[in-house]
mmCIF file of C-alpha atoms in Angstrom:
data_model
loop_
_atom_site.group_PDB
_atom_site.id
_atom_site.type_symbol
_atom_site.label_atom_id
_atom_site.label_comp_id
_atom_site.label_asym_id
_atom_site.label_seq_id
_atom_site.Cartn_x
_atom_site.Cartn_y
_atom_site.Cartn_z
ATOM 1 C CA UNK A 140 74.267 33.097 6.217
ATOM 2 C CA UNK A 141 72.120 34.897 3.493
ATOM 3 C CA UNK A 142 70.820 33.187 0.076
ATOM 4 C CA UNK A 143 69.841 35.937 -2.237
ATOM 5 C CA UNK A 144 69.385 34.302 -5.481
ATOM 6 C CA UNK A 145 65.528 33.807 -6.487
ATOM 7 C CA UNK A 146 66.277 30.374 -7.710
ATOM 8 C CA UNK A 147 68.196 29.070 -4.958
ATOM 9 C CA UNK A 148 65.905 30.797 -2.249
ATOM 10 C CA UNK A 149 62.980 28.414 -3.478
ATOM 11 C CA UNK A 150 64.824 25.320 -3.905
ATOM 12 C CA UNK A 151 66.250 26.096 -0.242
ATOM 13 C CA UNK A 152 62.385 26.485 0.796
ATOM 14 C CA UNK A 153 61.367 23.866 -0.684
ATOM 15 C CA UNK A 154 63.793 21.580 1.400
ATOM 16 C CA UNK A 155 62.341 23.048 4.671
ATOM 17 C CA UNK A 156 59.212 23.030 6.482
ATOM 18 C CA UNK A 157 57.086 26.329 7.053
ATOM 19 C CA UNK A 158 57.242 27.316 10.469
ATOM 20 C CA UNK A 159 55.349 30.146 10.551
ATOM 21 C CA UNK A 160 54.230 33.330 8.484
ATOM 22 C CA UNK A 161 53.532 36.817 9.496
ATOM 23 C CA UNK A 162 51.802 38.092 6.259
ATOM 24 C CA UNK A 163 51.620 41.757 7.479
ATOM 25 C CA UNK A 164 55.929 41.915 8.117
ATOM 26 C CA UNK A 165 56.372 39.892 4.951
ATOM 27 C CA UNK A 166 58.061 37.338 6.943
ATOM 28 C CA UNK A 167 58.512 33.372 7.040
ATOM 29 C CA UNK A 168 60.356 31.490 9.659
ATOM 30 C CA UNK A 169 61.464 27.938 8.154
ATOM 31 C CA UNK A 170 63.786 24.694 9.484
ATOM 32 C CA UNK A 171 65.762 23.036 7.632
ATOM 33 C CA UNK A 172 65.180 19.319 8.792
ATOM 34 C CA UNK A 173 68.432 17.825 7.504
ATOM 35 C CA UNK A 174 70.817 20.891 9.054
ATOM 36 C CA UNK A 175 68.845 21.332 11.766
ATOM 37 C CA UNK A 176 68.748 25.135 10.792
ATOM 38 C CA UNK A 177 66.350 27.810 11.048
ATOM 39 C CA UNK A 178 65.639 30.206 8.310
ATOM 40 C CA UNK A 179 64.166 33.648 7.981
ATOM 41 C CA UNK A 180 62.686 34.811 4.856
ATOM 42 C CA UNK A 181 61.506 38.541 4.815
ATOM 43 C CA UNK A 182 61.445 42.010 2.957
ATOM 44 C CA UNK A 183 63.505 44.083 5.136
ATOM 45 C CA UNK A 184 62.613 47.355 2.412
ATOM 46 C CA UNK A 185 59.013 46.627 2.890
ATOM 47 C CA UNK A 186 56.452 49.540 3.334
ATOM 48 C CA UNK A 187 52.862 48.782 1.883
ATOM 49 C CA UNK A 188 52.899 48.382 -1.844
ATOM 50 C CA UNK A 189 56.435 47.413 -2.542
ATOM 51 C CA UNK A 190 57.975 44.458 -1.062
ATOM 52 C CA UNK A 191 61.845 45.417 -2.502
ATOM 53 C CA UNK A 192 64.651 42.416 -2.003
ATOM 54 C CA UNK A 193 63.888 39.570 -0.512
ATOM 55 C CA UNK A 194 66.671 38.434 1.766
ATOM 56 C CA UNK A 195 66.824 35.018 3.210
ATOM 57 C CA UNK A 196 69.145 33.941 6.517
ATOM 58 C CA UNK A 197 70.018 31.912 9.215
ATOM 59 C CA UNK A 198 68.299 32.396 12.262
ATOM 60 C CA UNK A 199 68.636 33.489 14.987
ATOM 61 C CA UNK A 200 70.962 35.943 14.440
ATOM 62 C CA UNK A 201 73.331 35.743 17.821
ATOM 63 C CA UNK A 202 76.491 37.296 16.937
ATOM 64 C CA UNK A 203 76.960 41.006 17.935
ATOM 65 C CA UNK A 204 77.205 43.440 14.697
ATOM 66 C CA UNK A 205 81.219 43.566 14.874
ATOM 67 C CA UNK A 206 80.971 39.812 14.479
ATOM 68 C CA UNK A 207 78.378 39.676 11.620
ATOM 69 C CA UNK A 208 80.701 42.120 9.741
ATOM 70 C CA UNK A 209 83.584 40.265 10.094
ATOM 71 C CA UNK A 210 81.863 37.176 8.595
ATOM 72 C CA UNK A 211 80.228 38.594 6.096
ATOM 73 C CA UNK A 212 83.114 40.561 5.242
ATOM 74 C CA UNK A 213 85.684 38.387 5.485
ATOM 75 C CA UNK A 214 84.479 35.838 3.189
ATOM 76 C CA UNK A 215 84.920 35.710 -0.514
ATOM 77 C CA UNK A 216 80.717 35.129 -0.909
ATOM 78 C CA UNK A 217 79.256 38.684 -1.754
ATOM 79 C CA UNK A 218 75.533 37.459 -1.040
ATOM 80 C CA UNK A 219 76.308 37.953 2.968
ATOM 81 C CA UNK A 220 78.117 40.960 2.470
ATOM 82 C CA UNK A 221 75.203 42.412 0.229
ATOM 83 C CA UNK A 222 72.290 40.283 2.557
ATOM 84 C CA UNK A 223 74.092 42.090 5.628
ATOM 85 C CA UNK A 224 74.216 45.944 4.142
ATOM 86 C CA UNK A 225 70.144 45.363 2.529
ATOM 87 C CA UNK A 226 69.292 44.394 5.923
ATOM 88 C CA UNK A 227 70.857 47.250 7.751
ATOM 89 C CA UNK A 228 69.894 50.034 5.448
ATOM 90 C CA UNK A 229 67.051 50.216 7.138
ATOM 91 C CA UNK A 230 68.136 51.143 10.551
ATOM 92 C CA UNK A 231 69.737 54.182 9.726
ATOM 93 C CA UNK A 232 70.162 54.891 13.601
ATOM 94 C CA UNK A 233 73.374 52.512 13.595
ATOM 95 C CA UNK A 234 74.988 54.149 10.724
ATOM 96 C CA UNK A 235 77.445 55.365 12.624
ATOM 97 C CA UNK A 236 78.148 52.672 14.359
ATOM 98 C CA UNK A 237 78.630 50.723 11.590
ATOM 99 C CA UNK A 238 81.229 53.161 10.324
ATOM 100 C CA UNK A 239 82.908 53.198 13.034
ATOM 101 C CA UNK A 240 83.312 49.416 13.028
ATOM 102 C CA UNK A 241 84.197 49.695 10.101
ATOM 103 C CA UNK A 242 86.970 52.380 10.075
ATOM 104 C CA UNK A 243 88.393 49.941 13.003
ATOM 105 C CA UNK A 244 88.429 47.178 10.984
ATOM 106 C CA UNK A 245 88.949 47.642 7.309
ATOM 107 C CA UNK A 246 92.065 45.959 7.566
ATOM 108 C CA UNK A 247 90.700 42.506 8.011
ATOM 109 C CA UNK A 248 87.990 42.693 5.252
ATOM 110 C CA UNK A 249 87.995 41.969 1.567
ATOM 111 C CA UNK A 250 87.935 44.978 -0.492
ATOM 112 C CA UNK A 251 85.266 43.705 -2.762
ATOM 113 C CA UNK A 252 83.256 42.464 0.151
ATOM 114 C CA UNK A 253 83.639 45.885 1.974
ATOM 115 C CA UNK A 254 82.952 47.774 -1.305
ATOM 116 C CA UNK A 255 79.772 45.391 -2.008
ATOM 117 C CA UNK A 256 79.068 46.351 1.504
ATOM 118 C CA UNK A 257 79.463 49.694 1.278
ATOM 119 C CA UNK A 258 77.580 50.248 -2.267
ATOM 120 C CA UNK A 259 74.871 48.124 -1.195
ATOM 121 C CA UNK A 260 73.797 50.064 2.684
ATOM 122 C CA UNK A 261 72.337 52.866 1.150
ATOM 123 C CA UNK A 262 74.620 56.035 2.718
ATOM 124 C CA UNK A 263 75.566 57.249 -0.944
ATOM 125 C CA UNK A 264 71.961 57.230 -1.823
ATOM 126 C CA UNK A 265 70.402 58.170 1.377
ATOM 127 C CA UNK A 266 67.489 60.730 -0.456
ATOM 128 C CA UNK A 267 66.296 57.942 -2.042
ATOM 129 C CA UNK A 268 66.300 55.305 0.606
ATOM 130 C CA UNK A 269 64.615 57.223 2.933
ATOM 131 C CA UNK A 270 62.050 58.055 0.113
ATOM 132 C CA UNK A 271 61.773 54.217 -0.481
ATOM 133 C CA UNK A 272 61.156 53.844 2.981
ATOM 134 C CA UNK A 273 58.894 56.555 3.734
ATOM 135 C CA UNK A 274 61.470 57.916 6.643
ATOM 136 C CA UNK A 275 62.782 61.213 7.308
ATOM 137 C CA UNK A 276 66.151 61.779 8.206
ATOM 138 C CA UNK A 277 65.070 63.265 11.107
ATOM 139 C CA UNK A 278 63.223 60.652 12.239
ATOM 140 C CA UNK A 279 66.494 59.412 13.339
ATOM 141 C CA UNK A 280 68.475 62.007 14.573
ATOM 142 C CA UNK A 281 70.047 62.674 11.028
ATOM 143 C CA UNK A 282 70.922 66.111 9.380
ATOM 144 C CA UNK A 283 71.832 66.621 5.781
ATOM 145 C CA UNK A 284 75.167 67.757 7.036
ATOM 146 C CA UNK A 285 76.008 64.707 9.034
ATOM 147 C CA UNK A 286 74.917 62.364 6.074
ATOM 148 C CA UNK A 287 77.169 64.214 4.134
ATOM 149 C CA UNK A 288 80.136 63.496 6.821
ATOM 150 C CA UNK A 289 78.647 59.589 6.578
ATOM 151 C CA UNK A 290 79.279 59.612 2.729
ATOM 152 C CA UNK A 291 82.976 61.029 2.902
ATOM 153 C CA UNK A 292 83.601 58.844 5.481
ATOM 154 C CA UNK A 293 82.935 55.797 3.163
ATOM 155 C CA UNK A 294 84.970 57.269 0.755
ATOM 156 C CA UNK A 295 87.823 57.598 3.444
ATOM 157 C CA UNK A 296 87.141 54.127 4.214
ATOM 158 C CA UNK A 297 86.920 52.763 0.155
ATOM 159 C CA UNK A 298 90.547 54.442 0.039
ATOM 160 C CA UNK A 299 92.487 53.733 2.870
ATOM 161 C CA UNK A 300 91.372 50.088 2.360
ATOM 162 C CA UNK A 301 92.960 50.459 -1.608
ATOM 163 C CA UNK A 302 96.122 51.828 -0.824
ATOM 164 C CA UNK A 303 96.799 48.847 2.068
ATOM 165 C CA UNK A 304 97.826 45.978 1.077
ATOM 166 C CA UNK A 305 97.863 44.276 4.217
#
């Protein structure tokens, strides 16, 4: 699902053809000719001057959110789980969603995929990702108070899934 080693990313592209290029998203669409794949290379941090990690994964991506989560979390390969929580840091509008998902289904995750997931979306840090970004909290219906509640949720979350064993 997501390649995020440098190395591996261009001998990947170098296996497919160039579909197209949107040089103002930072984006690349590629197919893989002997999979039969198609491939999306982008900066999902972009904002002007700095690009920040370049992600690349399958595309299209069909499955709904609950479903991405459970394969990238259920799998012992921590690129998808970090790939997944890089791309979603930066719609902050389905925060809670996600942690709601989540809290539902810790259960069935890894704990080091769910704690690579959880270090790597951005809640602990939110000041500075929305900094990075150029966003305001508001600018999504956010509040210092119920970022707060986000971050002690994860905690919650981090726990309960260390004391069960099942």
């Amino acid at each position: 699902m997501y390649v995020l080693d440098y190395h591996k990313q261009i001998t990947l592209i170098r296996e497919m053809v160039q579909l197209r290029k949107d040089d103002e998203k930072w984006e690349a669409y590629y197919h893989h000719p002997s999979t039969n794949e198609m491939w999306k290379s982008f900066f999902p941090k972009a904002n002007g001057q700095k690009r920040g990690p370049k992600l690349l994964r399958t595309e299209p991506v069909t499955l709904p959110l609950e479903e991405r989560l459970n394969v990238s979390l259920s799998r012992e390969n921590p690129d998808n789980a970090k790939g997944l929580a890089i791309e979603l840091s930066v719609q902050p509008d389905r925060w809670v969603e996600i942690l709601d998902l989540l809290e539902e289904h810790y259960r069935s995750y890894l704990r080091s995929q769910l704690s690579i997931f959880l270090d790597n979306l951005g809640i602990y840090r939110y000041g500075e990702l929305f900094g990075e970004m150029g966003f305001t909290p508001e600018q999504f219906g956010l509040d210092e108070d119920r970022l707060t509640k986000m971050t002690w949720r994860i905690r919650k979350i981090k726990l309960k899934k260390l004391l069960v064993f099942w």
